[in-house]
Amino acid sequence: MKSKQVNKHVTRKFLLEEIEFVREIMVYTALKEGLVSDNTVKMSQVLDMMLNELEEIQ
């Protein structure tokens, strides 16, 4: 049981790092291409999925 808690913590930590990375890319893309560019919207959708996944494991 403790192993699952450790894995959950590692997974959460990794996911938080990935979320921050995707968020930075999205902001950069939005500044470069605009808020409604296809690439910005795609990054936003990826970020939404990752945030939903984080919510599920908390």
mmCIF file of N, CA and C in Angstrom:
data_model
loop_
_atom_site.group_PDB
_atom_site.id
_atom_site.type_symbol
_atom_site.label_atom_id
_atom_site.label_comp_id
_atom_site.label_asym_id
_atom_site.label_seq_id
_atom_site.Cartn_x
_atom_site.Cartn_y
_atom_site.Cartn_z
ATOM 1 N N MET A 1 0.825 -1.185 0.000
ATOM 2 C CA MET A 1 0.000 0.000 0.000
ATOM 3 C C MET A 1 0.874 1.255 0.000
ATOM 4 N N LYS A 2 1.941 1.243 0.759
ATOM 5 C CA LYS A 2 2.834 2.396 0.798
ATOM 6 C C LYS A 2 3.443 2.647 -0.575
ATOM 7 N N SER A 3 3.727 1.592 -1.320
ATOM 8 C CA SER A 3 4.293 1.728 -2.657
ATOM 9 C C SER A 3 3.364 2.529 -3.568
ATOM 10 N N LYS A 4 2.071 2.292 -3.460
ATOM 11 C CA LYS A 4 1.113 3.036 -4.277
ATOM 12 C C LYS A 4 1.127 4.512 -3.913
ATOM 13 N N GLN A 5 1.285 4.822 -2.627
ATOM 14 C CA GLN A 5 1.339 6.220 -2.204
ATOM 15 C C GLN A 5 2.573 6.897 -2.769
ATOM 16 N N VAL A 6 3.700 6.208 -2.761
ATOM 17 C CA VAL A 6 4.935 6.761 -3.310
ATOM 18 C C VAL A 6 4.769 6.967 -4.806
ATOM 19 N N ASN A 7 4.235 5.982 -5.510
ATOM 20 C CA ASN A 7 4.032 6.109 -6.952
ATOM 21 C C ASN A 7 3.090 7.259 -7.277
ATOM 22 N N LYS A 8 2.048 7.419 -6.489
ATOM 23 C CA LYS A 8 1.102 8.506 -6.707
ATOM 24 C C LYS A 8 1.804 9.853 -6.529
ATOM 25 N N HIS A 9 2.650 9.951 -5.521
ATOM 26 C CA HIS A 9 3.392 11.187 -5.267
ATOM 27 C C HIS A 9 4.348 11.483 -6.419
ATOM 28 N N VAL A 10 5.060 10.469 -6.885
ATOM 29 C CA VAL A 10 6.004 10.646 -7.992
ATOM 30 C C VAL A 10 5.246 11.046 -9.254
ATOM 31 N N THR A 11 4.132 10.373 -9.517
ATOM 32 C CA THR A 11 3.323 10.679 -10.686
ATOM 33 C C THR A 11 2.799 12.104 -10.614
ATOM 34 N N ARG A 12 2.321 12.511 -9.448
ATOM 35 C CA ARG A 12 1.799 13.864 -9.259
ATOM 36 C C ARG A 12 2.901 14.892 -9.479
ATOM 37 N N LYS A 13 4.067 14.632 -8.914
ATOM 38 C CA LYS A 13 5.188 15.562 -9.059
ATOM 39 C C LYS A 13 5.591 15.683 -10.531
ATOM 40 N N PHE A 14 5.697 14.564 -11.212
ATOM 41 C CA PHE A 14 6.045 14.571 -12.628
ATOM 42 C C PHE A 14 4.996 15.331 -13.436
ATOM 43 N N LEU A 15 3.731 15.075 -13.147
ATOM 44 C CA LEU A 15 2.649 15.728 -13.874
ATOM 45 C C LEU A 15 2.668 17.241 -13.638
ATOM 46 N N LEU A 16 2.926 17.666 -12.418
ATOM 47 C CA LEU A 16 3.019 19.095 -12.123
ATOM 48 C C LEU A 16 4.149 19.750 -12.915
ATOM 49 N N GLU A 17 5.266 19.069 -13.032
ATOM 50 C CA GLU A 17 6.384 19.597 -13.818
ATOM 51 C C GLU A 17 6.019 19.691 -15.296
ATOM 52 N N GLU A 18 5.352 18.689 -15.794
ATOM 53 C CA GLU A 18 4.925 18.688 -17.190
ATOM 54 C C GLU A 18 3.889 19.783 -17.452
ATOM 55 N N ILE A 19 2.977 19.974 -16.512
ATOM 56 C CA ILE A 19 1.969 21.022 -16.643
ATOM 57 C C ILE A 19 2.640 22.387 -16.736
ATOM 58 N N GLU A 20 3.616 22.618 -15.901
ATOM 59 C CA GLU A 20 4.317 23.905 -15.931
ATOM 60 C C GLU A 20 5.041 24.096 -17.262
ATOM 61 N N PHE A 21 5.642 23.033 -17.769
ATOM 62 C CA PHE A 21 6.340 23.097 -19.055
ATOM 63 C C PHE A 21 5.364 23.427 -20.195
ATOM 64 N N VAL A 22 4.237 22.741 -20.231
ATOM 65 C CA VAL A 22 3.233 22.976 -21.272
ATOM 66 C C VAL A 22 2.664 24.383 -21.140
ATOM 67 N N ARG A 23 2.457 24.833 -19.906
ATOM 68 C CA ARG A 23 1.948 26.189 -19.695
ATOM 69 C C ARG A 23 2.916 27.230 -20.257
ATOM 70 N N GLU A 24 4.198 27.034 -20.027
ATOM 71 C CA GLU A 24 5.203 27.965 -20.557
ATOM 72 C C GLU A 24 5.195 27.982 -22.086
ATOM 73 N N ILE A 25 5.084 26.820 -22.689
ATOM 74 C CA ILE A 25 5.017 26.738 -24.151
ATOM 75 C C ILE A 25 3.766 27.438 -24.664
ATOM 76 N N MET A 26 2.649 27.226 -23.981
ATOM 77 C CA MET A 26 1.398 27.853 -24.402
ATOM 78 C C MET A 26 1.501 29.377 -24.334
ATOM 79 N N VAL A 27 2.059 29.904 -23.265
ATOM 80 C CA VAL A 27 2.205 31.354 -23.127
ATOM 81 C C VAL A 27 3.129 31.898 -24.212
ATOM 82 N N TYR A 28 4.240 31.225 -24.439
ATOM 83 C CA TYR A 28 5.168 31.657 -25.485
ATOM 84 C C TYR A 28 4.475 31.663 -26.852
ATOM 85 N N THR A 29 3.742 30.598 -27.133
ATOM 86 C CA THR A 29 3.025 30.487 -28.403
ATOM 87 C C THR A 29 1.978 31.583 -28.535
ATOM 88 N N ALA A 30 1.262 31.845 -27.461
ATOM 89 C CA ALA A 30 0.238 32.888 -27.490
ATOM 90 C C ALA A 30 0.862 34.254 -27.753
ATOM 91 N N LEU A 31 2.002 34.522 -27.142
ATOM 92 C CA LEU A 31 2.669 35.809 -27.358
ATOM 93 C C LEU A 31 3.195 35.934 -28.789
ATOM 94 N N LYS A 32 3.660 34.816 -29.323
ATOM 95 C CA LYS A 32 4.248 34.828 -30.665
ATOM 96 C C LYS A 32 3.193 34.788 -31.771
ATOM 97 N N GLU A 33 2.152 33.963 -31.576
ATOM 98 C CA GLU A 33 1.182 33.712 -32.647
ATOM 99 C C GLU A 33 -0.203 34.291 -32.393
ATOM 100 N N GLY A 34 -0.468 34.669 -31.167
ATOM 101 C CA GLY A 34 -1.785 35.184 -30.808
ATOM 102 C C GLY A 34 -2.590 34.188 -29.996
ATOM 103 N N LEU A 35 -3.560 34.724 -29.271
ATOM 104 C CA LEU A 35 -4.352 33.889 -28.364
ATOM 105 C C LEU A 35 -5.238 32.870 -29.074
ATOM 106 N N VAL A 36 -5.643 33.163 -30.290
ATOM 107 C CA VAL A 36 -6.576 32.264 -30.975
ATOM 108 C C VAL A 36 -5.913 31.466 -32.103
ATOM 109 N N SER A 37 -4.587 31.452 -32.125
ATOM 110 C CA SER A 37 -3.915 30.647 -33.157
ATOM 111 C C SER A 37 -4.179 29.166 -32.896
ATOM 112 N N ASP A 38 -4.127 28.384 -33.952
ATOM 113 C CA ASP A 38 -4.347 26.935 -33.816
ATOM 114 C C ASP A 38 -3.387 26.313 -32.811
ATOM 115 N N ASN A 39 -2.126 26.718 -32.842
ATOM 116 C CA ASN A 39 -1.128 26.139 -31.939
ATOM 117 C C ASN A 39 -1.396 26.499 -30.482
ATOM 118 N N THR A 40 -1.812 27.737 -30.238
ATOM 119 C CA THR A 40 -2.133 28.144 -28.867
ATOM 120 C C THR A 40 -3.330 27.361 -28.350
ATOM 121 N N VAL A 41 -4.342 27.225 -29.187
ATOM 122 C CA VAL A 41 -5.542 26.484 -28.793
ATOM 123 C C VAL A 41 -5.197 25.016 -28.517
ATOM 124 N N LYS A 42 -4.362 24.415 -29.350
ATOM 125 C CA LYS A 42 -3.956 23.018 -29.137
ATOM 126 C C LYS A 42 -3.206 22.862 -27.818
ATOM 127 N N MET A 43 -2.315 23.804 -27.526
ATOM 128 C CA MET A 43 -1.572 23.733 -26.261
ATOM 129 C C MET A 43 -2.525 23.897 -25.078
ATOM 130 N N SER A 44 -3.511 24.757 -25.228
ATOM 131 C CA SER A 44 -4.503 24.947 -24.179
ATOM 132 C C SER A 44 -5.302 23.666 -23.935
ATOM 133 N N GLN A 45 -5.633 22.975 -24.998
ATOM 134 C CA GLN A 45 -6.374 21.722 -24.875
ATOM 135 C C GLN A 45 -5.530 20.654 -24.190
ATOM 136 N N VAL A 46 -4.253 20.587 -24.541
ATOM 137 C CA VAL A 46 -3.350 19.633 -23.888
ATOM 138 C C VAL A 46 -3.244 19.960 -22.404
ATOM 139 N N LEU A 47 -3.102 21.236 -22.100
ATOM 140 C CA LEU A 47 -3.003 21.664 -20.706
ATOM 141 C C LEU A 47 -4.277 21.308 -19.941
ATOM 142 N N ASP A 48 -5.427 21.514 -20.548
ATOM 143 C CA ASP A 48 -6.696 21.142 -19.915
ATOM 144 C C ASP A 48 -6.748 19.655 -19.592
ATOM 145 N N MET A 49 -6.321 18.818 -20.531
ATOM 146 C CA MET A 49 -6.316 17.371 -20.295
ATOM 147 C C MET A 49 -5.391 17.008 -19.139
ATOM 148 N N MET A 50 -4.235 17.645 -19.104
ATOM 149 C CA MET A 50 -3.285 17.358 -18.037
ATOM 150 C C MET A 50 -3.825 17.809 -16.681
ATOM 151 N N LEU A 51 -4.476 18.958 -16.638
ATOM 152 C CA LEU A 51 -5.068 19.443 -15.390
ATOM 153 C C LEU A 51 -6.200 18.520 -14.933
ATOM 154 N N ASN A 52 -6.973 17.999 -15.877
ATOM 155 C CA ASN A 52 -8.013 17.030 -15.526
ATOM 156 C C ASN A 52 -7.410 15.754 -14.955
ATOM 157 N N GLU A 53 -6.329 15.322 -15.550
ATOM 158 C CA GLU A 53 -5.640 14.128 -15.054
ATOM 159 C C GLU A 53 -5.110 14.362 -13.639
ATOM 160 N N LEU A 54 -4.556 15.541 -13.397
ATOM 161 C CA LEU A 54 -4.069 15.879 -12.059
ATOM 162 C C LEU A 54 -5.204 15.849 -11.052
ATOM 163 N N GLU A 55 -6.336 16.383 -11.434
ATOM 164 C CA GLU A 55 -7.499 16.391 -10.546
ATOM 165 C C GLU A 55 -7.928 14.967 -10.184
ATOM 166 N N GLU A 56 -7.831 14.045 -11.132
ATOM 167 C CA GLU A 56 -8.232 12.654 -10.887
ATOM 168 C C GLU A 56 -7.322 11.950 -9.884
ATOM 169 N N ILE A 57 -6.038 12.280 -9.877
ATOM 170 C CA ILE A 57 -5.118 11.568 -8.992
ATOM 171 C C ILE A 57 -4.970 12.218 -7.622
ATOM 172 N N GLN A 58 -5.571 13.378 -7.440
ATOM 173 C CA GLN A 58 -5.460 14.024 -6.124
ATOM 174 C C GLN A 58 -6.504 13.522 -5.175
#
